[in-house]
Amino acid sequence: MHPTRIYLTGFMGSGKSTLGPIVANVLGYTFQDLDAAIVERAGKPISAIFAEEGEAAFRALEATLLRETERDKEAVIALGGGALTFEENLRWALNHGVVVYLKVPLEELIERLIHGRSVRPLLLDAKGEVLPYDLLFEKINAMMERREPYYQRAHIVLEMDEHRVGSAVDEVIKALRQYGKAFS
Ligand code: S3P
């Protein structure tokens, strides 16, 4: 098998968009960010898509643009955290590339997300206000419980205990090399 696409999945804040471009660079692949493609296609930020058109419209666009990545060759593609938590999307990605789940412990995720929560519509309350720490914890915990069974079906599940970006990149590359000779 010669995989041409690597899909990075995992919860918001797991490092997909940070590690993705560096992993791509090491492999000599191009980098694509599905959220950025959605923003470009919609012509507005993700928070505006959610606020003006609703989550269903966002998910429809996400599903369409995910399938358009079939055109990409030798590409690392960072997906939004919810993209592969829909059965059809997950099956499609598993059939069109190597899916890598960046698994980050819950406490670490909260640390990372507490600051950036205002720009992530799913981490706000019903009125669009930021949640205090305890409610944010509960919300992320509940979302993780629902999503984990999907994430676990990735071809590669990587426990990201490493905090330094350089070492985390090394771990991803090592796992890819172990997974398939195509990356060696
Ligand atoms: C989402 C994650 C976001 C973005 C949208 C929905 C999710 O991407 O796609 O806000 O459902 O987890 P990141 O995972 O890059 O933050």
PDB file of N, CA, C and O in Angstrom, residues 26-56:
ATOM      1  N   VAL A  26       8.408  17.242   6.901  1.00  0.00           N
ATOM      2  CA  VAL A  26       9.373  16.143   7.078  1.00  0.00           C
ATOM      3  C   VAL A  26       9.178  15.081   5.993  1.00  0.00           C
ATOM      4  O   VAL A  26      10.144  14.538   5.456  1.00  0.00           O
ATOM      5  N   LEU A  27       7.915  14.800   5.662  1.00  0.00           N
ATOM      6  CA  LEU A  27       7.629  13.750   4.668  1.00  0.00           C
ATOM      7  C   LEU A  27       7.746  14.241   3.233  1.00  0.00           C
ATOM      8  O   LEU A  27       7.693  13.462   2.295  1.00  0.00           O
ATOM      9  N   GLY A  28       7.853  15.573   3.075  1.00  0.00           N
ATOM     10  CA  GLY A  28       7.837  16.134   1.725  1.00  0.00           C
ATOM     11  C   GLY A  28       6.433  16.140   1.130  1.00  0.00           C
ATOM     12  O   GLY A  28       6.249  16.118  -0.083  1.00  0.00           O
ATOM     13  N   TYR A  29       5.427  16.159   2.008  1.00  0.00           N
ATOM     14  CA  TYR A  29       4.023  16.187   1.587  1.00  0.00           C
ATOM     15  C   TYR A  29       3.524  17.629   1.666  1.00  0.00           C
ATOM     16  O   TYR A  29       4.126  18.480   2.311  1.00  0.00           O
ATOM     17  N   THR A  30       2.369  17.906   1.047  1.00  0.00           N
ATOM     18  CA  THR A  30       1.740  19.214   1.222  1.00  0.00           C
ATOM     19  C   THR A  30       0.880  19.165   2.481  1.00  0.00           C
ATOM     20  O   THR A  30       0.572  18.081   2.992  1.00  0.00           O
ATOM     21  N   PHE A  31       0.486  20.344   2.972  1.00  0.00           N
ATOM     22  CA  PHE A  31      -0.370  20.403   4.155  1.00  0.00           C
ATOM     23  C   PHE A  31      -1.687  21.082   3.808  1.00  0.00           C
ATOM     24  O   PHE A  31      -1.712  22.076   3.100  1.00  0.00           O
ATOM     25  N   GLN A  32      -2.762  20.529   4.333  1.00  0.00           N
ATOM     26  CA  GLN A  32      -4.106  21.079   4.146  1.00  0.00           C
ATOM     27  C   GLN A  32      -4.797  21.146   5.492  1.00  0.00           C
ATOM     28  O   GLN A  32      -4.674  20.206   6.283  1.00  0.00           O
ATOM     29  N   ASP A  33      -5.524  22.220   5.734  1.00  0.00           N
ATOM     30  CA  ASP A  33      -6.296  22.330   6.976  1.00  0.00           C
ATOM     31  C   ASP A  33      -7.764  22.421   6.582  1.00  0.00           C
ATOM     32  O   ASP A  33      -8.164  23.365   5.905  1.00  0.00           O
ATOM     33  N   LEU A  34      -8.540  21.418   6.980  1.00  0.00           N
ATOM     34  CA  LEU A  34      -9.935  21.377   6.511  1.00  0.00           C
ATOM     35  C   LEU A  34     -10.744  22.562   7.036  1.00  0.00           C
ATOM     36  O   LEU A  34     -11.567  23.121   6.307  1.00  0.00           O
ATOM     37  N   ASP A  35     -10.499  22.973   8.279  1.00  0.00           N
ATOM     38  CA  ASP A  35     -11.229  24.147   8.806  1.00  0.00           C
ATOM     39  C   ASP A  35     -10.919  25.389   7.975  1.00  0.00           C
ATOM     40  O   ASP A  35     -11.807  26.188   7.694  1.00  0.00           O
ATOM     41  N   ALA A  36      -9.649  25.550   7.587  1.00  0.00           N
ATOM     42  CA  ALA A  36      -9.264  26.718   6.784  1.00  0.00           C
ATOM     43  C   ALA A  36      -9.959  26.668   5.426  1.00  0.00           C
ATOM     44  O   ALA A  36     -10.420  27.693   4.905  1.00  0.00           O
ATOM     45  N   ALA A  37     -10.075  25.462   4.862  1.00  0.00           N
ATOM     46  CA  ALA A  37     -10.754  25.312   3.568  1.00  0.00           C
ATOM     47  C   ALA A  37     -12.241  25.669   3.699  1.00  0.00           C
ATOM     48  O   ALA A  37     -12.836  26.274   2.805  1.00  0.00           O
ATOM     49  N   ILE A  38     -12.826  25.309   4.842  1.00  0.00           N
ATOM     50  CA  ILE A  38     -14.243  25.620   5.088  1.00  0.00           C
ATOM     51  C   ILE A  38     -14.439  27.137   5.188  1.00  0.00           C
ATOM     52  O   ILE A  38     -15.352  27.704   4.584  1.00  0.00           O
ATOM     53  N   VAL A  39     -13.541  27.792   5.919  1.00  0.00           N
ATOM     54  CA  VAL A  39     -13.615  29.253   6.083  1.00  0.00           C
ATOM     55  C   VAL A  39     -13.501  29.932   4.721  1.00  0.00           C
ATOM     56  O   VAL A  39     -14.257  30.853   4.400  1.00  0.00           O
ATOM     57  N   GLU A  40     -12.580  29.425   3.913  1.00  0.00           N
ATOM     58  CA  GLU A  40     -12.388  30.018   2.590  1.00  0.00           C
ATOM     59  C   GLU A  40     -13.631  29.834   1.716  1.00  0.00           C
ATOM     60  O   GLU A  40     -14.108  30.777   1.086  1.00  0.00           O
ATOM     61  N   ARG A  41     -14.166  28.619   1.729  1.00  0.00           N
ATOM     62  CA  ARG A  41     -15.339  28.339   0.882  1.00  0.00           C
ATOM     63  C   ARG A  41     -16.562  29.141   1.341  1.00  0.00           C
ATOM     64  O   ARG A  41     -17.314  29.669   0.527  1.00  0.00           O
ATOM     65  N   ALA A  42     -16.744  29.223   2.665  1.00  0.00           N
ATOM     66  CA  ALA A  42     -17.918  29.938   3.201  1.00  0.00           C
ATOM     67  C   ALA A  42     -17.732  31.450   3.148  1.00  0.00           C
ATOM     68  O   ALA A  42     -18.699  32.209   3.170  1.00  0.00           O
ATOM     69  N   GLY A  43     -16.474  31.885   3.135  1.00  0.00           N
ATOM     70  CA  GLY A  43     -16.200  33.318   3.118  1.00  0.00           C
ATOM     71  C   GLY A  43     -16.436  33.976   4.466  1.00  0.00           C
ATOM     72  O   GLY A  43     -16.625  35.189   4.553  1.00  0.00           O
ATOM     73  N   LYS A  44     -16.434  33.183   5.528  1.00  0.00           N
ATOM     74  CA  LYS A  44     -16.581  33.744   6.879  1.00  0.00           C
ATOM     75  C   LYS A  44     -16.001  32.783   7.911  1.00  0.00           C
ATOM     76  O   LYS A  44     -15.845  31.576   7.611  1.00  0.00           O
ATOM     77  N   PRO A  45     -15.694  33.302   9.115  1.00  0.00           N
ATOM     78  CA  PRO A  45     -15.101  32.442  10.140  1.00  0.00           C
ATOM     79  C   PRO A  45     -16.070  31.343  10.601  1.00  0.00           C
ATOM     80  O   PRO A  45     -17.289  31.478  10.442  1.00  0.00           O
ATOM     81  N   ILE A  46     -15.511  30.285  11.192  1.00  0.00           N
ATOM     82  CA  ILE A  46     -16.337  29.161  11.662  1.00  0.00           C
ATOM     83  C   ILE A  46     -17.393  29.623  12.658  1.00  0.00           C
ATOM     84  O   ILE A  46     -18.548  29.197  12.597  1.00  0.00           O
ATOM     85  N   SER A  47     -17.014  30.532  13.549  1.00  0.00           N
ATOM     86  CA  SER A  47     -17.991  31.006  14.539  1.00  0.00           C
ATOM     87  C   SER A  47     -19.182  31.668  13.839  1.00  0.00           C
ATOM     88  O   SER A  47     -20.329  31.521  14.269  1.00  0.00           O
ATOM     89  N   ALA A  48     -18.925  32.371  12.732  1.00  0.00           N
ATOM     90  CA  ALA A  48     -20.017  33.021  11.996  1.00  0.00           C
ATOM     91  C   ALA A  48     -20.882  31.980  11.269  1.00  0.00           C
ATOM     92  O   ALA A  48     -22.105  32.133  11.192  1.00  0.00           O
ATOM     93  N   ILE A  49     -20.258  30.922  10.756  1.00  0.00           N
ATOM     94  CA  ILE A  49     -21.052  29.870  10.085  1.00  0.00           C
ATOM     95  C   ILE A  49     -22.019  29.257  11.106  1.00  0.00           C
ATOM     96  O   ILE A  49     -23.211  29.110  10.862  1.00  0.00           O
ATOM     97  N   PHE A  50     -21.481  28.920  12.281  1.00  0.00           N
ATOM     98  CA  PHE A  50     -22.327  28.334  13.338  1.00  0.00           C
ATOM     99  C   PHE A  50     -23.440  29.301  13.720  1.00  0.00           C
ATOM    100  O   PHE A  50     -24.601  28.913  13.840  1.00  0.00           O
ATOM    101  N   ALA A  51     -23.070  30.583  13.936  1.00  0.00           N
ATOM    102  CA  ALA A  51     -24.047  31.559  14.438  1.00  0.00           C
ATOM    103  C   ALA A  51     -25.116  31.886  13.391  1.00  0.00           C
ATOM    104  O   ALA A  51     -26.300  31.987  13.715  1.00  0.00           O
ATOM    105  N   GLU A  52     -24.710  32.028  12.148  1.00  0.00           N
ATOM    106  CA  GLU A  52     -25.662  32.482  11.124  1.00  0.00           C
ATOM    107  C   GLU A  52     -26.394  31.349  10.419  1.00  0.00           C
ATOM    108  O   GLU A  52     -27.527  31.497   9.985  1.00  0.00           O
ATOM    109  N   GLU A  53     -25.719  30.192  10.277  1.00  0.00           N
ATOM    110  CA  GLU A  53     -26.331  29.113   9.486  1.00  0.00           C
ATOM    111  C   GLU A  53     -26.591  27.845  10.297  1.00  0.00           C
ATOM    112  O   GLU A  53     -27.271  26.937   9.827  1.00  0.00           O
ATOM    113  N   GLY A  54     -25.979  27.770  11.488  1.00  0.00           N
ATOM    114  CA  GLY A  54     -26.192  26.602  12.350  1.00  0.00           C
ATOM    115  C   GLY A  54     -25.157  25.507  12.127  1.00  0.00           C
ATOM    116  O   GLY A  54     -24.476  25.477  11.104  1.00  0.00           O
ATOM    117  N   GLU A  55     -25.085  24.602  13.111  1.00  0.00           N
ATOM    118  CA  GLU A  55     -24.075  23.544  13.036  1.00  0.00           C
ATOM    119  C   GLU A  55     -24.306  22.609  11.846  1.00  0.00           C
ATOM    120  O   GLU A  55     -23.339  22.155  11.211  1.00  0.00           O
ATOM    121  N   ALA A  56     -25.559  22.340  11.509  1.00  0.00           N
ATOM    122  CA  ALA A  56     -25.836  21.393  10.413  1.00  0.00           C
ATOM    123  C   ALA A  56     -25.228  21.887   9.103  1.00  0.00           C
ATOM    124  O   ALA A  56     -24.679  21.091   8.326  1.00  0.00           O
TER     125      ALA A  56
END
